[in-house]
Amino acid sequence: MSHLLRSRRDAVLGRWVELVTEGTRGRMTEGEVRSELTELYGLVEGALTDPGGTTAGELRAALADISRSRARQGFSPTETAVAVFALKRAVHENLDGTGGDAAYADFIDFSAYIDELGLATFETYANAREQVIADQAEQLLELSTPVVKLWDGILGVPLVGTLDSARTQVVMETMLQLLADTGSRYAVIDITGVPAVDTEVAQHLLKTVMAARLMGAECVISGIRPQIAHTIAALGIEFGDIVTKSSLADALAYAMRGSGLRVLSGTDA
Amino acid sequence: MQQIPILKIGRFLLVSIQIDLQDQTVVALQEDLADSIVKTGARGVIIDISAVDIVDSYIGRMFSTIAAMSRLMDAETVVVGMRPAVAITLVELGLSLDGVRTALDLEQGMRLLESSLGDR
C-alpha cells in the first residue's frame, strides 16, 4: 500500500485535495488545503512504511493540530473527519484492480488504519470544542459581574442574567473585596437584569447582604420589578430588615442620605 | 500561650488581633477584656481583625460573647476590618454575630462608637 501511495502520489494527493476542498464549502482555498494535506500525506506514507517509528506519532500530532484549529474555526465534526476519510476514497479510485486478493486485503488494512486516525481526529475535535466552551463560560462569568463606584463610599453591582451559585460566589467576592479596598459603606445590588428570582437566588442575595453587613457595610437591593415582587411575596421569601428599593435611583438616594449627602438643585445652592 | 494586647484610646479599648487565634487565647482575651473594661471604665471596645484570615465557629461566637459581656458593663463592641473571606466563611457557618456592630476599618469604627455614645 505504501508502494502505491508513493508511485501514484500525484494522482491520489490531487484527488484527496479535490475531495476535501469540496467538503470545506469554500471556507478554505485549495492552496491552503493542499499545503495541509501534502504534509499529512508525507506522514501517512512514512507511518505505513514504518508502523512502529516516530512518524506515526508525528502524524497523530499533526492531525490533532488540524482538528483543533478546525474546531476553533467553527467547522462541523463531519467536515473535520471527512478530511481524513476522503483519503480512502482517493486511494480506492486509484487502485487499478490488478493486485487481486492481496491488494484487497491490503486495502482493508489501510482502511482500518485510516478509520483509527479519523476517530482520533474526532476525539481531539470534541476536546477542543469543550475547551472553547469552558473558556467562553469563564469569560462570560468575568464579563457579567462588574462592580462600579457610584459615588464616594457607594458601590453599584448591576446584575444581569441568571444567578447561580458560581456567579453569586464571584459577585460576592468581588463586591466584598471592593468594599474593603475602597472603604465604601454602601453597596447597591441592582437586580433589574435578573430574569427570575426563586428561593435559591434569594438565598444567595441574602448571604451576600449578610456578609457585607458583617464587614460593616450596608447593602441595598434595587430593581425589583412588579412581577418579581409578586413572586417573592408568593414564595414567602423573607428579606427581613434588608432595604429594598424599586429603582436604582431610589437606592442611590437612600445611600446618599445615609452617608449624610444631600443633592441640591442649582437654584437652591 | 500568646497574649493579645488591650490598648486604651480615649474612652475606648482597642484589641488588635495579629495572630492565629487558639481557643485558649480567646478565653484569656475575654477575661482580660472584662477586667480592663472595669478598670478603665471604657465605654466602647474595638476589635480589629484585619490581620485574621482564618476563623471557625468558636471564634465567631467569641465576638457575640464579648459584645454581650461588654454591654453588661455599658460598653459597646465594634468589630472592624473583617476580610471578605472571613465574612463569607461566617455567613456559610450560619453565624450572624447578633448584637455585634461592624465597621470597615478602625477609623469608621471609632466614628461609629463616637456617634452612638453621643455626649453621654
mmCIF file of C-alpha atoms in Angstrom:
data_model
loop_
_atom_site.group_PDB
_atom_site.id
_atom_site.type_symbol
_atom_site.label_atom_id
_atom_site.label_comp_id
_atom_site.label_asym_id
_atom_site.label_seq_id
_atom_site.Cartn_x
_atom_site.Cartn_y
_atom_site.Cartn_z
ATOM 1 C CA MET A 1 0.000 0.000 0.000
ATOM 2 C CA SER A 2 2.840 2.397 0.816
ATOM 3 C CA HIS A 3 4.226 1.488 -2.585
ATOM 4 C CA LEU A 4 1.003 2.607 -4.228
ATOM 5 C CA LEU A 5 0.966 5.839 -2.206
ATOM 6 C CA ARG A 6 4.463 6.586 -3.444
ATOM 7 C CA SER A 7 4.073 5.576 -7.076
ATOM 8 C CA ARG A 8 0.735 7.311 -7.636
ATOM 9 C CA ARG A 9 1.430 10.204 -5.296
ATOM 10 C CA ASP A 10 0.253 12.998 -7.583
ATOM 11 C CA ALA A 11 -2.969 11.307 -8.617
ATOM 12 C CA VAL A 12 -4.011 10.258 -5.082
ATOM 13 C CA LEU A 13 -2.984 13.534 -3.442
ATOM 14 C CA GLY A 14 -4.685 15.553 -6.190
ATOM 15 C CA ARG A 15 -7.946 13.651 -5.776
ATOM 16 C CA TRP A 16 -7.736 13.916 -1.962
ATOM 17 C CA VAL A 17 -7.244 17.700 -2.108
ATOM 18 C CA GLU A 18 -10.166 17.935 -4.532
ATOM 19 C CA LEU A 19 -12.481 15.938 -2.218
ATOM 20 C CA VAL A 20 -11.503 17.896 0.903
ATOM 21 C CA THR A 21 -11.753 21.301 -0.773
ATOM 22 C CA GLU A 22 -15.271 20.368 -1.849
ATOM 23 C CA GLY A 23 -16.086 19.438 1.775
ATOM 24 C CA THR A 24 -14.975 22.766 3.249
ATOM 25 C CA ARG A 25 -17.548 24.584 1.106
ATOM 26 C CA GLY A 26 -15.295 27.478 0.201
ATOM 27 C CA ARG A 27 -14.096 28.268 3.704
ATOM 28 C CA MET A 28 -10.553 27.229 2.806
ATOM 29 C CA THR A 29 -8.805 27.775 -0.517
ATOM 30 C CA GLU A 30 -7.408 24.877 -2.480
ATOM 31 C CA GLY A 31 -3.894 26.153 -1.794
ATOM 32 C CA GLU A 32 -4.412 26.020 1.981
ATOM 33 C CA VAL A 33 -5.889 22.545 1.790
ATOM 34 C CA ARG A 34 -3.093 21.353 -0.473
ATOM 35 C CA SER A 35 -0.286 22.525 1.812
ATOM 36 C CA GLU A 36 -2.009 20.953 4.825
ATOM 37 C CA LEU A 37 -2.665 17.647 3.081
ATOM 38 C CA THR A 38 0.745 17.397 1.425
ATOM 39 C CA GLU A 39 2.296 17.387 4.884
ATOM 40 C CA LEU A 40 -0.218 14.781 6.100
ATOM 41 C CA TYR A 41 0.300 12.680 3.005
ATOM 42 C CA GLY A 42 4.019 12.510 3.616
ATOM 43 C CA LEU A 43 3.392 11.485 7.227
ATOM 44 C CA VAL A 44 0.821 8.803 6.293
ATOM 45 C CA GLU A 45 3.263 7.394 3.775
ATOM 46 C CA GLY A 46 6.032 7.329 6.385
ATOM 47 C CA ALA A 47 3.775 5.805 9.042
ATOM 48 C CA LEU A 48 2.731 2.989 6.685
ATOM 49 C CA THR A 49 6.313 2.167 5.746
ATOM 50 C CA ASP A 50 7.439 2.055 9.356
ATOM 51 C CA PRO A 51 4.419 1.486 11.634
ATOM 52 C CA GLY A 52 6.437 1.468 14.896
ATOM 53 C CA GLY A 53 8.511 4.557 14.035
ATOM 54 C CA THR A 54 8.297 8.151 15.175
ATOM 55 C CA THR A 55 6.405 9.192 12.041
ATOM 56 C CA ALA A 56 3.223 7.578 13.389
ATOM 57 C CA GLY A 57 3.423 9.848 16.457
ATOM 58 C CA GLU A 58 4.107 12.900 14.289
ATOM 59 C CA LEU A 59 1.114 12.028 12.126
ATOM 60 C CA ARG A 60 -1.175 11.935 15.167
ATOM 61 C CA ALA A 61 0.203 15.234 16.434
ATOM 62 C CA ALA A 62 -0.323 16.874 13.038
ATOM 63 C CA LEU A 63 -3.895 15.530 12.870
ATOM 64 C CA ALA A 64 -4.584 16.782 16.380
ATOM 65 C CA ASP A 65 -3.327 20.252 15.396
ATOM 66 C CA ILE A 66 -5.520 20.321 12.313
ATOM 67 C CA SER A 67 -8.676 19.187 14.100
ATOM 68 C CA ARG A 68 -8.073 21.669 16.939
ATOM 69 C CA SER A 69 -7.764 24.559 14.511
ATOM 70 C CA ARG A 70 -10.847 23.342 12.593
ATOM 71 C CA ALA A 71 -12.823 23.213 15.849
ATOM 72 C CA ARG A 72 -11.857 26.798 16.638
ATOM 73 C CA GLN A 73 -12.711 27.956 13.112
ATOM 74 C CA GLY A 74 -16.199 26.554 13.563
ATOM 75 C CA PHE A 75 -16.085 23.597 11.169
ATOM 76 C CA SER A 76 -18.630 20.872 11.880
ATOM 77 C CA PRO A 77 -17.426 17.479 13.155
ATOM 78 C CA THR A 78 -18.330 15.817 9.850
ATOM 79 C CA GLU A 79 -16.404 18.369 7.823
ATOM 80 C CA THR A 80 -13.376 17.769 10.020
ATOM 81 C CA ALA A 81 -13.485 13.971 9.979
ATOM 82 C CA VAL A 82 -14.281 13.775 6.261
ATOM 83 C CA ALA A 83 -10.902 15.345 5.532
ATOM 84 C CA VAL A 84 -9.284 12.148 6.822
ATOM 85 C CA PHE A 85 -11.802 9.660 5.442
ATOM 86 C CA ALA A 86 -11.583 11.191 1.965
ATOM 87 C CA LEU A 87 -8.123 9.669 1.635
ATOM 88 C CA LYS A 88 -9.719 6.199 1.487
ATOM 89 C CA ARG A 89 -11.830 7.179 -1.469
ATOM 90 C CA ALA A 90 -8.900 8.848 -3.202
ATOM 91 C CA VAL A 91 -6.815 5.691 -2.801
ATOM 92 C CA HIS A 92 -9.648 3.377 -3.826
ATOM 93 C CA GLU A 93 -10.240 5.252 -7.055
ATOM 94 C CA ASN A 94 -6.565 4.884 -7.851
ATOM 95 C CA LEU A 95 -6.402 1.122 -7.325
ATOM 96 C CA ASP A 96 -6.005 -0.370 -10.760
ATOM 97 C CA GLY A 97 -7.571 -3.703 -9.775
ATOM 98 C CA THR A 98 -4.540 -5.746 -10.842
ATOM 99 C CA GLY A 99 -3.382 -6.831 -7.398
ATOM 100 C CA GLY A 100 -6.181 -9.366 -6.767
ATOM 101 C CA ASP A 101 -6.904 -10.660 -3.254
ATOM 102 C CA ALA A 102 -3.632 -9.428 -1.779
ATOM 103 C CA ALA A 103 -4.342 -5.834 -2.796
ATOM 104 C CA TYR A 104 -7.883 -6.193 -1.456
ATOM 105 C CA ALA A 105 -6.641 -7.345 1.955
ATOM 106 C CA ASP A 106 -4.054 -4.616 1.888
ATOM 107 C CA PHE A 107 -6.721 -2.012 1.236
ATOM 108 C CA ILE A 108 -8.833 -3.312 4.127
ATOM 109 C CA ASP A 109 -5.862 -2.908 6.493
ATOM 110 C CA PHE A 110 -5.203 0.561 5.161
ATOM 111 C CA SER A 111 -8.863 1.443 5.581
ATOM 112 C CA ALA A 112 -8.850 0.292 9.212
ATOM 113 C CA TYR A 113 -5.788 2.434 9.865
ATOM 114 C CA ILE A 114 -7.445 5.494 8.347
ATOM 115 C CA ASP A 115 -10.594 4.837 10.388
ATOM 116 C CA GLU A 116 -8.490 4.844 13.517
ATOM 117 C CA LEU A 117 -6.901 8.148 12.533
ATOM 118 C CA GLY A 118 -10.350 9.580 11.769
ATOM 119 C CA LEU A 119 -11.605 8.634 15.206
ATOM 120 C CA ALA A 120 -8.549 10.197 16.843
ATOM 121 C CA THR A 121 -9.281 13.373 14.880
ATOM 122 C CA PHE A 122 -12.831 13.285 16.108
ATOM 123 C CA GLU A 123 -11.785 12.936 19.720
ATOM 124 C CA THR A 124 -9.380 15.874 19.510
ATOM 125 C CA TYR A 125 -12.094 17.878 17.831
ATOM 126 C CA ALA A 126 -14.531 17.196 20.675
ATOM 127 C CA ASN A 127 -11.906 18.079 23.283
ATOM 128 C CA ALA A 128 -11.064 21.319 21.522
ATOM 129 C CA ARG A 129 -14.732 22.264 21.370
ATOM 130 C CA GLU A 130 -15.166 21.556 25.065
ATOM 131 C CA GLN A 131 -12.172 23.761 25.768
ATOM 132 C CA VAL A 132 -13.756 26.555 23.725
ATOM 133 C CA ILE A 133 -16.984 26.220 25.707
ATOM 134 C CA ALA A 134 -15.150 26.241 29.044
ATOM 135 C CA ASP A 135 -13.193 29.350 28.016
ATOM 136 C CA GLN A 136 -16.352 31.129 26.962
ATOM 137 C CA ALA A 137 -18.152 30.261 30.199
ATOM 138 C CA GLU A 138 -15.257 31.716 32.148
ATOM 139 C CA GLN A 139 -15.199 34.880 30.060
ATOM 140 C CA LEU A 140 -18.919 35.250 30.499
ATOM 141 C CA LEU A 141 -18.516 34.983 34.248
ATOM 142 C CA GLU A 142 -15.924 37.755 34.255
ATOM 143 C CA LEU A 143 -17.933 39.931 31.906
ATOM 144 C CA SER A 144 -21.173 39.660 33.724
ATOM 145 C CA THR A 145 -20.067 40.642 37.204
ATOM 146 C CA PRO A 146 -18.856 44.221 37.236
ATOM 147 C CA VAL A 147 -18.737 46.273 40.408
ATOM 148 C CA VAL A 148 -18.823 50.021 39.805
ATOM 149 C CA LYS A 149 -18.338 53.035 42.003
ATOM 150 C CA LEU A 150 -21.468 55.185 42.029
ATOM 151 C CA TRP A 151 -20.263 57.804 44.468
ATOM 152 C CA ASP A 152 -17.652 58.187 47.152
ATOM 153 C CA GLY A 153 -18.422 55.372 49.554
ATOM 154 C CA ILE A 154 -21.207 53.896 47.406
ATOM 155 C CA LEU A 155 -20.665 50.895 45.142
ATOM 156 C CA GLY A 156 -23.063 49.639 42.485
ATOM 157 C CA VAL A 157 -23.407 45.997 41.468
ATOM 158 C CA PRO A 158 -25.603 45.702 38.359
ATOM 159 C CA LEU A 159 -26.552 42.047 37.964
ATOM 160 C CA VAL A 160 -27.609 40.877 34.508
ATOM 161 C CA GLY A 161 -28.640 37.328 33.676
ATOM 162 C CA THR A 162 -29.449 34.244 35.667
ATOM 163 C CA LEU A 163 -27.882 33.981 39.092
ATOM 164 C CA ASP A 164 -26.432 30.627 40.061
ATOM 165 C CA SER A 165 -24.152 29.579 42.898
ATOM 166 C CA ALA A 166 -20.938 30.052 40.914
ATOM 167 C CA ARG A 167 -21.875 33.538 39.749
ATOM 168 C CA THR A 168 -23.117 34.652 43.133
ATOM 169 C CA GLN A 169 -19.849 33.467 44.616
ATOM 170 C CA VAL A 170 -17.888 35.628 42.151
ATOM 171 C CA VAL A 171 -20.172 38.634 42.679
ATOM 172 C CA MET A 172 -19.963 38.243 46.433
ATOM 173 C CA GLU A 173 -16.176 38.004 46.477
ATOM 174 C CA THR A 174 -15.632 40.892 44.048
ATOM 175 C CA MET A 175 -18.068 43.139 45.866
ATOM 176 C CA LEU A 176 -16.769 42.396 49.357
ATOM 177 C CA GLN A 177 -13.176 42.852 48.205
ATOM 178 C CA LEU A 178 -14.028 46.228 46.699
ATOM 179 C CA LEU A 179 -15.919 47.277 49.813
ATOM 180 C CA ALA A 180 -12.802 46.512 51.834
ATOM 181 C CA ASP A 181 -10.437 48.153 49.335
ATOM 182 C CA THR A 182 -12.404 51.369 48.898
ATOM 183 C CA GLY A 183 -13.802 51.597 52.411
ATOM 184 C CA SER A 184 -17.286 52.039 50.964
ATOM 185 C CA ARG A 185 -20.136 51.933 53.443
ATOM 186 C CA TYR A 186 -22.907 51.236 50.950
ATOM 187 C CA ALA A 187 -23.387 48.742 48.145
ATOM 188 C CA VAL A 188 -26.381 48.863 45.839
ATOM 189 C CA ILE A 189 -27.176 45.493 44.249
ATOM 190 C CA ASP A 190 -29.341 46.139 41.214
ATOM 191 C CA ILE A 191 -31.260 43.094 40.005
ATOM 192 C CA THR A 192 -33.168 44.750 37.142
ATOM 193 C CA GLY A 193 -31.430 42.401 34.706
ATOM 194 C CA VAL A 194 -32.122 39.222 36.634
ATOM 195 C CA PRO A 195 -34.956 37.464 34.795
ATOM 196 C CA ALA A 196 -36.261 35.397 37.691
ATOM 197 C CA VAL A 197 -35.870 35.233 41.419
ATOM 198 C CA ASP A 198 -36.503 31.942 43.152
ATOM 199 C CA THR A 199 -35.725 30.768 46.661
ATOM 200 C CA GLU A 200 -32.174 29.853 45.666
ATOM 201 C CA VAL A 201 -31.381 33.251 44.156
ATOM 202 C CA ALA A 202 -32.922 34.965 47.166
ATOM 203 C CA GLN A 203 -30.801 32.806 49.440
ATOM 204 C CA HIS A 204 -27.656 33.878 47.544
ATOM 205 C CA LEU A 205 -28.625 37.535 47.783
ATOM 206 C CA LEU A 206 -29.315 37.252 51.487
ATOM 207 C CA LYS A 207 -25.919 35.641 52.081
ATOM 208 C CA THR A 208 -24.168 38.439 50.194
ATOM 209 C CA VAL A 209 -26.005 41.060 52.209
ATOM 210 C CA MET A 210 -25.201 39.297 55.490
ATOM 211 C CA ALA A 211 -21.513 39.047 54.598
ATOM 212 C CA ALA A 212 -21.380 42.743 53.710
ATOM 213 C CA ARG A 213 -23.086 43.564 56.978
ATOM 214 C CA LEU A 214 -20.513 41.535 58.907
ATOM 215 C CA MET A 215 -17.819 43.660 57.326
ATOM 216 C CA GLY A 216 -19.584 46.828 58.401
ATOM 217 C CA ALA A 217 -21.198 47.856 55.130
ATOM 218 C CA GLU A 218 -24.857 48.093 54.218
ATOM 219 C CA CYS A 219 -26.428 46.584 51.114
ATOM 220 C CA VAL A 220 -29.458 47.949 49.334
ATOM 221 C CA ILE A 221 -31.212 45.758 46.789
ATOM 222 C CA SER A 222 -32.816 47.658 43.939
ATOM 223 C CA GLY A 223 -34.559 46.952 40.666
ATOM 224 C CA ILE A 224 -37.219 44.626 41.983
ATOM 225 C CA ARG A 225 -39.816 44.641 39.230
ATOM 226 C CA PRO A 226 -43.516 44.143 39.944
ATOM 227 C CA GLN A 227 -43.576 40.518 38.715
ATOM 228 C CA ILE A 228 -40.528 39.700 40.811
ATOM 229 C CA ALA A 229 -42.001 41.362 43.880
ATOM 230 C CA HIS A 230 -45.091 39.241 43.268
ATOM 231 C CA THR A 231 -43.040 36.036 43.006
ATOM 232 C CA ILE A 232 -41.048 36.844 46.119
ATOM 233 C CA ALA A 233 -44.208 37.529 48.098
ATOM 234 C CA ALA A 234 -45.906 34.409 46.734
ATOM 235 C CA LEU A 235 -42.912 32.229 47.596
ATOM 236 C CA GLY A 236 -42.911 33.635 51.101
ATOM 237 C CA ILE A 237 -39.253 34.683 50.963
ATOM 238 C CA GLU A 238 -38.341 36.852 53.927
ATOM 239 C CA PHE A 239 -35.957 39.680 53.151
ATOM 240 C CA GLY A 240 -36.027 40.620 56.813
ATOM 241 C CA ASP A 241 -34.640 44.056 57.565
ATOM 242 C CA ILE A 242 -32.771 44.349 54.256
ATOM 243 C CA VAL A 243 -33.509 47.602 52.499
ATOM 244 C CA THR A 244 -35.090 47.097 49.063
ATOM 245 C CA LYS A 245 -35.924 49.823 46.571
ATOM 246 C CA SER A 246 -37.750 49.631 43.279
ATOM 247 C CA SER A 247 -35.227 51.594 41.239
ATOM 248 C CA LEU A 248 -31.503 52.206 41.270
ATOM 249 C CA ALA A 249 -32.147 55.943 41.633
ATOM 250 C CA ASP A 250 -34.132 55.406 44.836
ATOM 251 C CA ALA A 251 -31.401 53.172 46.192
ATOM 252 C CA LEU A 252 -28.718 55.737 45.372
ATOM 253 C CA ALA A 253 -30.766 58.481 47.027
ATOM 254 C CA TYR A 254 -31.139 56.296 50.117
ATOM 255 C CA ALA A 255 -27.413 55.546 50.262
ATOM 256 C CA MET A 256 -26.529 59.220 49.825
ATOM 257 C CA ARG A 257 -28.899 60.219 52.595
ATOM 258 C CA GLY A 258 -27.327 57.549 54.793
ATOM 259 C CA SER A 259 -23.845 58.912 54.088
ATOM 260 C CA GLY A 260 -25.013 62.388 55.065
ATOM 261 C CA LEU A 261 -25.026 63.745 51.498
ATOM 262 C CA ARG A 262 -27.723 65.982 50.108
ATOM 263 C CA VAL A 263 -28.479 66.710 46.478
ATOM 264 C CA LEU A 264 -29.348 70.320 45.764
ATOM 265 C CA SER A 265 -30.661 71.771 42.534
ATOM 266 C CA GLY A 266 -28.802 74.724 41.010
ATOM 267 C CA THR A 267 -31.322 77.271 42.256
ATOM 268 C CA ASP A 268 -31.116 76.074 45.883
ATOM 269 C CA ALA A 269 -27.386 76.496 46.086
ATOM 270 C CA MET B 1 0.431 30.944 75.074
ATOM 271 C CA GLN B 2 0.462 34.298 73.327
ATOM 272 C CA GLN B 3 -1.300 37.206 74.891
ATOM 273 C CA ILE B 4 -3.321 39.720 72.929
ATOM 274 C CA PRO B 5 -2.617 43.337 73.961
ATOM 275 C CA ILE B 6 -5.516 45.560 75.017
ATOM 276 C CA LEU B 7 -4.843 49.260 74.394
ATOM 277 C CA LYS B 8 -6.757 52.214 75.746
ATOM 278 C CA ILE B 9 -7.552 55.049 73.350
ATOM 279 C CA GLY B 10 -9.581 57.822 74.951
ATOM 280 C CA ARG B 11 -12.842 56.311 76.102
ATOM 281 C CA PHE B 12 -12.353 53.122 74.111
ATOM 282 C CA LEU B 13 -10.351 49.939 74.302
ATOM 283 C CA LEU B 14 -8.605 48.648 71.209
ATOM 284 C CA VAL B 15 -7.952 44.951 70.753
ATOM 285 C CA SER B 16 -5.892 44.260 67.680
ATOM 286 C CA ILE B 17 -5.654 40.577 66.840
ATOM 287 C CA GLN B 18 -2.470 39.891 64.901
ATOM 288 C CA ILE B 19 -2.050 36.166 65.460
ATOM 289 C CA ASP B 20 -3.863 32.951 64.666
ATOM 290 C CA LEU B 21 -6.397 32.515 67.408
ATOM 291 C CA GLN B 22 -6.344 29.447 69.625
ATOM 292 C CA ASP B 23 -9.284 28.588 71.825
ATOM 293 C CA GLN B 24 -7.215 29.221 74.977
ATOM 294 C CA THR B 25 -6.105 32.643 73.714
ATOM 295 C CA VAL B 26 -9.739 33.533 73.121
ATOM 296 C CA VAL B 27 -10.751 32.552 76.664
ATOM 297 C CA ALA B 28 -7.855 34.545 78.124
ATOM 298 C CA LEU B 29 -8.761 37.542 75.954
ATOM 299 C CA GLN B 30 -12.348 37.540 77.209
ATOM 300 C CA GLU B 31 -11.174 37.547 80.833
ATOM 301 C CA ASP B 32 -8.538 40.239 80.262
ATOM 302 C CA LEU B 33 -11.016 42.394 78.418
ATOM 303 C CA ALA B 34 -13.646 42.163 81.144
ATOM 304 C CA ASP B 35 -11.033 43.187 83.712
ATOM 305 C CA SER B 36 -9.813 46.078 81.565
ATOM 306 C CA ILE B 37 -13.328 47.442 80.974
ATOM 307 C CA VAL B 38 -13.972 47.549 84.694
ATOM 308 C CA LYS B 39 -10.543 49.003 85.486
ATOM 309 C CA THR B 40 -10.612 51.744 82.849
ATOM 310 C CA GLY B 41 -14.327 52.429 82.742
ATOM 311 C CA ALA B 42 -14.175 52.233 78.944
ATOM 312 C CA ARG B 43 -17.363 52.986 77.007
ATOM 313 C CA GLY B 44 -16.506 51.072 73.881
ATOM 314 C CA VAL B 45 -14.467 48.108 72.634
ATOM 315 C CA ILE B 46 -12.983 47.958 69.147
ATOM 316 C CA ILE B 47 -11.789 44.575 67.951
ATOM 317 C CA ASP B 48 -9.562 44.869 64.907
ATOM 318 C CA ILE B 49 -9.435 41.619 62.946
ATOM 319 C CA SER B 50 -7.933 42.929 59.716
ATOM 320 C CA ALA B 51 -4.996 40.540 60.137
ATOM 321 C CA VAL B 52 -7.151 37.471 60.791
ATOM 322 C CA ASP B 53 -7.733 35.268 57.775
ATOM 323 C CA ILE B 54 -8.942 32.060 59.393
ATOM 324 C CA VAL B 55 -11.983 31.809 61.633
ATOM 325 C CA ASP B 56 -14.068 28.947 62.955
ATOM 326 C CA SER B 57 -17.435 28.867 64.659
ATOM 327 C CA TYR B 58 -15.825 29.132 68.103
ATOM 328 C CA ILE B 59 -14.126 32.400 67.222
ATOM 329 C CA GLY B 60 -17.304 33.581 65.515
ATOM 330 C CA ARG B 61 -19.185 33.075 68.747
ATOM 331 C CA MET B 62 -16.414 34.850 70.666
ATOM 332 C CA PHE B 63 -17.446 38.160 69.113
ATOM 333 C CA SER B 64 -21.043 37.734 70.253
ATOM 334 C CA THR B 65 -19.909 36.701 73.735
ATOM 335 C CA ILE B 66 -17.588 39.690 74.080
ATOM 336 C CA ALA B 67 -20.331 42.016 72.836
ATOM 337 C CA ALA B 68 -22.873 40.633 75.308
ATOM 338 C CA MET B 69 -20.360 40.788 78.134
ATOM 339 C CA SER B 70 -19.267 44.358 77.349
ATOM 340 C CA ARG B 71 -22.848 45.548 77.087
ATOM 341 C CA LEU B 72 -23.452 44.380 80.651
ATOM 342 C CA MET B 73 -20.652 46.733 81.650
ATOM 343 C CA ASP B 74 -22.059 49.539 79.498
ATOM 344 C CA ALA B 75 -19.509 49.319 76.712
ATOM 345 C CA GLU B 76 -20.384 48.886 73.038
ATOM 346 C CA THR B 77 -18.457 46.479 70.819
ATOM 347 C CA VAL B 78 -17.443 47.130 67.226
ATOM 348 C CA VAL B 79 -15.628 44.561 65.093
ATOM 349 C CA VAL B 80 -13.576 46.293 62.412
ATOM 350 C CA GLY B 81 -11.613 45.290 59.321
ATOM 351 C CA MET B 82 -13.179 41.908 58.673
ATOM 352 C CA ARG B 83 -11.773 40.412 55.493
ATOM 353 C CA PRO B 84 -14.167 39.333 52.715
ATOM 354 C CA ALA B 85 -13.119 35.690 53.012
ATOM 355 C CA VAL B 86 -13.803 35.741 56.741
ATOM 356 C CA ALA B 87 -17.219 37.339 56.226
ATOM 357 C CA ILE B 88 -18.135 34.686 53.653
ATOM 358 C CA THR B 89 -16.985 31.919 55.993
ATOM 359 C CA LEU B 90 -19.059 33.245 58.876
ATOM 360 C CA VAL B 91 -22.153 33.508 56.675
ATOM 361 C CA GLU B 92 -21.611 29.965 55.400
ATOM 362 C CA LEU B 93 -21.286 28.821 59.014
ATOM 363 C CA GLY B 94 -24.646 30.451 59.669
ATOM 364 C CA LEU B 95 -23.315 32.912 62.239
ATOM 365 C CA SER B 96 -24.803 36.393 62.032
ATOM 366 C CA LEU B 97 -22.970 37.912 65.031
ATOM 367 C CA ASP B 98 -26.077 39.177 66.744
ATOM 368 C CA GLY B 99 -25.519 42.243 68.862
ATOM 369 C CA VAL B 100 -22.131 42.978 67.319
ATOM 370 C CA ARG B 101 -21.659 46.159 65.338
ATOM 371 C CA THR B 102 -19.228 46.146 62.458
ATOM 372 C CA ALA B 103 -17.264 48.742 60.517
ATOM 373 C CA LEU B 104 -14.968 48.563 57.518
ATOM 374 C CA ASP B 105 -11.903 49.995 59.230
ATOM 375 C CA LEU B 106 -10.668 51.354 62.527
ATOM 376 C CA GLU B 107 -11.481 54.948 61.621
ATOM 377 C CA GLN B 108 -15.103 54.204 60.734
ATOM 378 C CA GLY B 109 -15.367 52.031 63.840
ATOM 379 C CA MET B 110 -14.245 54.909 66.064
ATOM 380 C CA ARG B 111 -16.693 57.255 64.353
ATOM 381 C CA LEU B 112 -19.496 54.722 64.827
ATOM 382 C CA LEU B 113 -18.786 54.460 68.555
ATOM 383 C CA GLU B 114 -18.452 58.248 68.951
ATOM 384 C CA SER B 115 -21.782 58.871 67.271
ATOM 385 C CA SER B 116 -23.604 56.167 69.188
ATOM 386 C CA LEU B 117 -22.237 57.451 72.500
ATOM 387 C CA GLY B 118 -23.211 60.992 71.617
ATOM 388 C CA ASP B 119 -22.376 63.151 74.587
ATOM 389 C CA ARG B 120 -23.413 60.747 77.232
#
